Amino acid sequence: MHDERKLMLVLDDIHKSFGDFEAVRGVSADIKEGELITFLGPSGCGKTTLLRIISGLTTPNSGKIILDGQVINDITPEKRGIQMCFQNYALFPHLTVSGNIRYGPEVQKWEKNRIEERVEEMLHLVRLDGLGDRRIDELSGGQQQRVALARALALEPKVLLLDEPLSNLDANLRLQMRDMLREIQSRVNITTVFVTHDQVEAMTISDRLIIMREGVVEQVGPPVAIYENPDNEFIASFIGYVNILKGEVKSISKDSKSAIVSTELGDLEILASKKDIKVGWRVYLIVRPETVIIGSPEERTDINIVKGTIRSIMYAGSTVKYVADIEGKDLIIDQYDPATQGMHGMGDKVMVTIPRNVHVLK
Ligand SMILES: Nc1ncnc2c1ncn2[C@@H]1O[C@H](COP(=O)(O)OP(=O)(O)O)[C@@H](O)[C@H]1O
Ligand SMILES: [Mg+2]
């Protein structure tokens, strides 16, 4: 499928050092109009620095920032048409809700009627109708977050930057706000760069992810593509709980459809079609916990069945995450609907089936 949307924001080989330390090491990205793209990576990998560079608060050592076809490196932050929501909201505490939203348009000397219209429109957009006269300290965390969003969107920016916007909220509110953010983002169709270190948050909210590590882009793609085909071990383990099995390719079937890999858990058969592997190669098998079957499968195939002992149980209602000890190696297994399936207990001996369809890394 060819994406016809125009490029709204391009980062071209951005570098940034603080003293001797290079925080951003040649980051490039193509961000399309209306897209919600997320820089995802561990704390300290350079996400905030990148957002500050895009917004103009930080000057890169080299590299170009191109907004809607125009190089904006030399344009001041207020003139860029880019708005940033900070992690701590950075609202004006002495102003009301409306005062905060009105601030930008006033500085830009919008006509009075247009400002008032825009304030009402923004209050409605973030579902704060009627709360315009409240003081900031009279609002909950979630409401403050919505004011910050309204204030950023009031100026009709071309790009919205969100730096870990949900990290200060408690778990339930975080889910609600995530849905609301996504809903508003697609309703106004605003190109958005989101930053987080939370994999689940990133996976659920984004059109595409840019996985970062130590100032470098590791992989770019839609969440499902990265989840199913991580380019390396770091990404595989960062993007979710995974089992990484070390192994060596022992044989490949005549029709090239399957292969036997000897691993720490014994010999496993894997599907090999479309996979570029050769006998003798050392590989990693990426086994997702939700694809592992615990308990004897109804249709016994005797393929890829290993014996283990339950060593840890994390119960979360609709799912259970087990760690089973198999030949001294830990295997993470997700079981859905344990109420119906029957839960296993600590120390239980179990039969575990490893799927044949696993991701292979060289
Ligand atoms: N103003 C600064 N001076 C010195 N070092 C900084 C400065 N800003 C960020 N850094 C360093 O650059 C790295 C990346 O920081 P940051 O972009 O804030 O990471 P992230 O947002 O991904 O957690 C960190 O090691 C941080 O300590
Ligand atoms: Mg940060």
Coordinates of C-alpha atoms and ligand atoms in Angstrom, one line a residue:
M1 CA 0.0 0.0 0.0
H2 CA 1.5 3.3 -1.1
D3 CA 1.1 6.1 1.4
E4 CA 0.1 9.3 -0.4
R5 CA 0.3 11.6 2.6
K6 CA 2.9 14.3 2.3
L7 CA 5.9 14.5 4.5
M8 CA 5.3 17.0 7.3
L9 CA 8.4 16.7 9.3
V10 CA 11.8 15.4 8.3
L11 CA 14.8 15.0 10.5
D12 CA 18.0 14.7 8.5
D13 CA 21.0 13.2 10.4
I14 CA 20.7 15.2 13.6
H15 CA 23.6 15.2 16.0
K16 CA 23.8 16.8 19.5
S17 CA 26.5 16.7 22.0
F18 CA 26.7 18.0 25.6
G19 CA 30.4 18.6 26.2
D20 CA 32.1 15.3 25.3
F21 CA 28.9 13.3 25.5
E22 CA 27.0 12.7 22.2
A23 CA 23.3 12.4 23.3
V24 CA 21.9 12.2 19.7
R25 CA 24.1 10.4 17.1
G26 CA 22.7 10.9 13.6
V27 CA 19.0 10.6 13.9
S28 CA 16.9 10.7 10.7
A29 CA 13.1 10.4 10.4
D30 CA 10.3 11.0 7.9
I31 CA 7.1 11.9 9.5
K32 CA 3.9 12.1 7.5
E33 CA 1.0 14.5 7.8
G34 CA -1.5 13.4 10.4
E35 CA 0.7 10.6 11.6
L36 CA 1.3 9.8 15.3
I37 CA 4.8 8.6 15.5
T38 CA 6.5 7.7 18.8
F39 CA 10.2 7.8 19.8
L40 CA 10.4 4.8 22.1
G41 CA 13.5 4.0 24.1
P42 CA 14.9 3.7 27.6
S43 CA 15.5 6.7 29.8
G44 CA 18.5 8.7 28.7
C45 CA 18.5 7.6 25.1
G46 CA 17.9 11.2 23.8
K47 CA 14.2 11.4 23.3
T48 CA 13.6 14.8 25.1
T49 CA 16.7 16.2 23.5
L50 CA 15.2 15.4 20.1
L51 CA 11.9 17.0 20.9
R52 CA 13.7 20.1 22.1
I53 CA 15.7 20.2 18.9
I54 CA 12.5 19.9 16.8
S55 CA 10.8 22.6 18.8
G56 CA 13.8 24.9 18.6
L57 CA 14.6 25.0 22.3
T58 CA 17.9 23.2 21.7
T59 CA 20.2 23.8 18.7
P60 CA 21.7 20.6 17.1
N61 CA 25.4 20.4 16.3
S62 CA 24.5 19.3 12.8
G63 CA 21.6 18.0 10.8
K64 CA 18.5 19.6 9.3
I65 CA 15.0 19.9 10.5
I66 CA 12.6 20.3 7.7
L67 CA 8.9 21.3 8.4
D68 CA 6.5 21.1 5.5
G69 CA 9.3 21.4 3.0
Q70 CA 11.1 24.2 4.6
V71 CA 14.4 24.0 6.6
I72 CA 13.6 25.5 10.0
N73 CA 16.9 25.3 11.8
D74 CA 17.3 29.1 11.9
I75 CA 13.7 29.9 12.8
T76 CA 12.9 30.7 16.5
P77 CA 10.6 28.4 18.5
E78 CA 7.6 30.7 18.5
K79 CA 7.7 31.1 14.7
R80 CA 8.1 27.4 13.9
G81 CA 4.4 26.4 14.0
I82 CA 5.4 23.6 16.4
Q83 CA 4.0 23.2 19.9
M84 CA 5.4 21.0 22.7
C85 CA 3.6 19.6 25.8
F86 CA 6.1 19.1 28.5
Q87 CA 6.2 16.1 30.9
N88 CA 5.3 18.4 33.9
Y89 CA 2.6 20.3 31.8
A90 CA 4.4 23.7 32.6
L91 CA 1.0 25.5 32.8
F92 CA 0.9 29.1 34.1
P93 CA -0.4 28.5 37.7
H94 CA -1.6 32.2 38.2
L95 CA -3.8 32.0 35.1
T96 CA -7.2 30.3 34.7
V97 CA -7.8 27.5 32.3
S98 CA -9.0 29.9 29.6
G99 CA -6.1 32.2 30.5
N100 CA -3.7 29.4 29.7
I101 CA -5.4 28.5 26.4
R102 CA -5.7 32.2 25.4
Y103 CA -2.1 33.0 26.1
G104 CA -0.6 31.9 22.8
P105 CA -3.2 33.5 20.5
E106 CA -2.9 36.7 22.6
V107 CA 0.9 36.8 22.2
Q108 CA 0.4 36.3 18.5
K109 CA -2.1 39.2 18.5
W110 CA -5.1 37.3 17.1
E111 CA -8.3 39.3 16.8
K112 CA -10.3 39.2 20.1
N113 CA -13.4 37.5 18.8
R114 CA -11.3 34.8 17.1
I115 CA -9.4 34.2 20.4
E116 CA -12.6 33.7 22.4
E117 CA -14.0 31.4 19.7
R118 CA -10.8 29.4 19.8
V119 CA -10.8 29.1 23.6
E120 CA -14.3 27.7 23.6
E121 CA -13.5 25.3 20.7
M122 CA -10.4 24.0 22.6
L123 CA -12.3 23.6 25.9
H124 CA -14.9 21.6 24.0
L125 CA -12.3 19.5 22.2
V126 CA -10.6 18.4 25.5
R127 CA -14.0 18.1 27.3
L128 CA -13.5 20.9 29.7
D129 CA -16.6 22.8 28.7
G130 CA -17.7 25.2 31.5
L131 CA -14.4 25.0 33.4
G132 CA -12.7 27.9 31.7
D133 CA -12.7 30.1 34.8
R134 CA -11.1 27.4 37.1
R135 CA -7.7 28.0 38.5
I136 CA -5.0 25.5 37.5
D137 CA -4.5 24.4 41.1
E138 CA -8.2 23.5 41.4
L139 CA -7.8 20.9 38.7
S140 CA -7.0 17.2 38.8
G141 CA -3.8 15.9 37.1
G142 CA -5.8 14.6 34.2
Q143 CA -7.6 17.9 33.8
Q144 CA -4.3 19.8 33.9
Q145 CA -3.0 17.5 31.2
R146 CA -6.0 18.4 29.0
V147 CA -5.4 22.1 29.5
A148 CA -1.8 21.6 28.4
L149 CA -3.1 19.9 25.3
A150 CA -5.7 22.6 24.6
R151 CA -3.0 25.3 25.1
A152 CA -0.7 23.6 22.6
L153 CA -3.4 23.0 20.0
A154 CA -4.9 26.5 20.3
L155 CA -2.3 28.0 17.9
E156 CA -3.1 25.5 15.2
P157 CA 0.4 24.1 15.1
K158 CA 1.6 22.0 12.1
V159 CA 3.2 19.6 14.5
L160 CA 2.4 18.6 18.1
L161 CA 5.2 17.3 20.4
L162 CA 4.3 15.3 23.5
D163 CA 7.0 14.4 26.0
E164 CA 5.9 11.5 28.2
P165 CA 2.5 13.2 28.6
L166 CA 1.0 10.4 30.6
S167 CA 3.8 9.5 33.0
N168 CA 2.5 11.6 35.9
L169 CA -0.9 10.0 35.9
D170 CA -2.1 6.9 37.8
A171 CA -2.7 3.7 35.9
N172 CA -6.4 4.0 35.3
L173 CA -6.3 7.7 34.3
R174 CA -3.3 6.9 32.0
L175 CA -5.5 4.5 30.0
Q176 CA -8.3 7.0 29.7
M177 CA -6.0 9.8 28.7
R178 CA -4.2 7.7 26.2
D179 CA -7.5 6.9 24.5
M180 CA -8.6 10.6 24.6
L181 CA -5.2 11.7 23.2
R182 CA -5.5 9.4 20.3
E183 CA -9.1 10.3 19.6
I184 CA -8.3 14.1 19.6
Q185 CA -5.2 13.6 17.6
S186 CA -7.0 11.8 14.8
R187 CA -10.0 14.1 15.0
V188 CA -7.8 17.2 14.4
N189 CA -5.5 15.1 12.2
I190 CA -2.5 16.8 13.7
T191 CA 1.0 15.4 13.0
T192 CA 2.2 14.3 16.4
V193 CA 5.6 13.2 17.7
F194 CA 5.1 11.3 21.0
V195 CA 7.8 10.3 23.3
T196 CA 7.7 7.6 25.9
H197 CA 9.8 4.8 27.5
D198 CA 6.6 2.7 28.0
Q199 CA 6.4 0.0 25.4
V200 CA 2.7 -0.8 25.9
E201 CA 1.7 2.9 25.7
A202 CA 3.8 3.3 22.5
M203 CA 2.4 0.2 20.9
T204 CA -1.2 1.1 21.6
I205 CA -1.2 4.7 20.6
S206 CA 1.2 5.0 17.6
D207 CA 0.9 4.6 13.8
R208 CA 4.7 4.0 13.8
L209 CA 7.4 3.6 16.3
I210 CA 11.0 4.8 16.1
I211 CA 13.0 2.6 18.5
M212 CA 16.0 4.4 20.0
R213 CA 19.0 3.4 22.0
E214 CA 21.8 5.6 23.2
G215 CA 21.1 8.4 20.7
V216 CA 20.7 6.1 17.7
V217 CA 17.6 4.9 15.8
E218 CA 17.4 1.1 16.0
Q219 CA 14.3 0.3 14.0
V220 CA 11.3 2.2 12.5
G221 CA 7.9 0.7 11.6
P222 CA 4.4 0.1 12.7
P223 CA 4.0 -1.5 16.1
V224 CA 2.9 -4.9 14.8
A225 CA 5.8 -5.1 12.3
I226 CA 8.4 -4.3 15.0
Y227 CA 6.8 -6.7 17.5
E228 CA 6.7 -9.5 15.1
N229 CA 10.0 -8.8 13.3
P230 CA 12.4 -7.1 15.7
D231 CA 15.8 -6.4 14.0
N232 CA 17.8 -7.3 17.0
E233 CA 17.8 -8.7 20.6
F234 CA 17.6 -5.3 22.2
I235 CA 14.4 -4.4 20.3
A236 CA 12.9 -7.8 20.9
S237 CA 13.4 -7.7 24.6
F238 CA 12.5 -4.0 24.9
I239 CA 9.3 -4.1 23.0
G240 CA 7.8 -6.7 25.3
Y241 CA 8.5 -9.8 27.4
V242 CA 10.1 -12.3 25.1
N243 CA 12.0 -15.5 25.3
I244 CA 15.2 -15.5 23.5
L245 CA 16.6 -18.9 22.8
K246 CA 20.2 -19.4 21.6
G247 CA 20.6 -22.1 19.1
E248 CA 22.3 -23.5 16.1
V249 CA 20.6 -24.6 12.8
K250 CA 21.1 -28.4 12.6
S251 CA 19.2 -29.2 9.4
I252 CA 16.8 -27.8 6.9
S253 CA 14.0 -30.0 5.4
K254 CA 14.2 -30.9 1.7
D255 CA 11.4 -28.6 0.8
S256 CA 13.0 -25.8 2.8
K257 CA 9.8 -25.4 4.8
S258 CA 11.1 -26.3 8.2
A259 CA 14.4 -26.5 10.1
I260 CA 15.7 -28.1 13.2
V261 CA 17.5 -25.8 15.6
S262 CA 19.3 -27.2 18.6
T263 CA 18.7 -24.9 21.5
E264 CA 19.1 -24.6 25.3
L265 CA 15.7 -26.3 25.5
G266 CA 16.6 -29.2 23.2
D267 CA 16.0 -29.6 19.5
L268 CA 13.1 -27.5 18.2
E269 CA 11.4 -27.6 14.8
I270 CA 10.7 -24.2 13.3
L271 CA 9.1 -23.0 10.1
A272 CA 11.8 -21.9 7.7
S273 CA 10.1 -20.8 4.6
K274 CA 10.9 -17.2 3.7
K275 CA 13.6 -17.2 6.4
D276 CA 17.2 -16.8 5.3
I277 CA 19.0 -19.4 7.3
K278 CA 21.6 -22.0 6.6
V279 CA 22.8 -25.1 8.4
G280 CA 25.5 -24.3 11.0
W281 CA 24.3 -20.8 11.6
R282 CA 24.1 -19.6 15.2
V283 CA 20.7 -18.0 15.7
Y284 CA 18.4 -16.6 18.3
L285 CA 14.8 -17.7 18.3
I286 CA 12.4 -15.0 19.6
V287 CA 9.5 -16.8 21.2
R288 CA 6.6 -14.7 22.4
P289 CA 5.1 -15.7 25.7
E290 CA 1.5 -15.6 24.3
T291 CA 2.4 -18.2 21.6
V292 CA 3.7 -20.8 24.0
I293 CA 1.1 -23.4 25.0
I294 CA 1.0 -24.6 28.6
G295 CA -0.4 -28.0 29.4
S296 CA -0.7 -30.8 27.0
P297 CA -2.2 -29.6 23.7
E298 CA -5.3 -31.4 22.7
E299 CA -3.9 -32.5 19.4
R300 CA -0.6 -34.0 20.5
T301 CA 1.9 -33.6 17.7
D302 CA 4.9 -34.5 19.8
I303 CA 6.8 -31.6 18.2
N304 CA 8.5 -29.0 20.3
I305 CA 7.1 -30.3 23.6
V306 CA 9.3 -29.7 26.6
K307 CA 8.9 -30.5 30.3
G308 CA 9.2 -27.8 33.0
T309 CA 8.4 -26.7 36.5
I310 CA 6.4 -23.6 37.4
R311 CA 8.7 -21.2 39.2
S312 CA 6.8 -18.0 39.3
I313 CA 3.2 -16.9 38.7
M314 CA 1.9 -13.4 38.0
Y315 CA -1.9 -13.3 38.1
A316 CA -3.6 -10.4 36.3
G317 CA -7.2 -11.6 36.0
S318 CA -7.7 -12.2 32.3
T319 CA -4.2 -13.5 31.9
V320 CA -1.5 -15.3 33.9
K321 CA 2.2 -14.9 33.3
Y322 CA 4.2 -17.9 34.3
V323 CA 7.9 -18.5 34.5
A324 CA 8.7 -22.2 33.9
D325 CA 12.1 -23.7 34.6
I326 CA 13.0 -25.8 31.7
E327 CA 16.4 -27.6 31.8
G328 CA 17.6 -24.7 34.0
K329 CA 16.5 -22.1 31.5
D330 CA 13.6 -19.7 32.3
L331 CA 10.7 -19.6 29.8
I332 CA 8.0 -17.0 30.1
I333 CA 4.5 -18.2 29.2
D334 CA 1.2 -16.2 29.0
Q335 CA -2.0 -18.1 29.6
Y336 CA -5.3 -16.4 28.7
D337 CA -8.6 -17.0 30.5
P338 CA -7.1 -19.0 33.3
A339 CA -10.5 -19.3 35.0
T340 CA -11.7 -21.6 32.1
Q341 CA -8.3 -23.1 31.2
G342 CA -7.4 -24.1 34.7
M343 CA -4.5 -22.4 36.5
H344 CA -1.2 -24.0 37.4
G345 CA 0.4 -23.7 40.8
M346 CA 3.9 -23.2 42.1
G347 CA 6.1 -26.2 41.6
D348 CA 3.7 -27.9 39.1
K349 CA 5.3 -30.0 36.5
V350 CA 4.0 -28.9 33.1
M351 CA 4.2 -29.8 29.5
V352 CA 5.0 -26.8 27.3
T353 CA 4.7 -26.5 23.5
I354 CA 6.9 -24.1 21.7
P355 CA 5.3 -22.9 18.5
R356 CA 7.0 -23.7 15.2
N357 CA 6.3 -20.2 13.9
V358 CA 9.0 -18.2 15.7
H359 CA 11.1 -15.2 14.7
V360 CA 14.7 -15.9 13.9
L361 CA 17.6 -13.5 14.4
K362 CA 21.1 -14.3 13.1
Ligands
LIG1 N1 21.5 20.1 29.0 C1 22.1 19.0 29.2 N2 23.4 18.9 29.6 C2 24.1 17.8 29.7 N3 23.6 16.6 29.4 C3 22.4 16.5 29.0 C4 21.6 17.7 28.9 N4 20.3 17.3 28.4 C5 20.4 16.0 28.3 N5 21.6 15.5 28.7 C6 22.0 14.1 28.6 O1 21.7 13.5 27.4 C7 21.2 12.2 27.5 C8 19.8 12.2 26.8 O2 18.9 12.9 27.6 P1 17.4 13.0 27.3 O3 17.2 13.5 25.9 O4 16.7 13.8 28.4 O5 16.9 11.5 27.4 P2 15.4 10.9 27.5 O6 14.4 11.9 27.3 O7 15.4 9.8 26.4 O8 15.3 10.2 28.8 C9 21.2 11.9 28.9 O9 22.3 11.1 29.2 C10 21.2 13.2 29.6 O10 21.9 13.1 30.8
MG2 MG 12.9 12.6 28.6

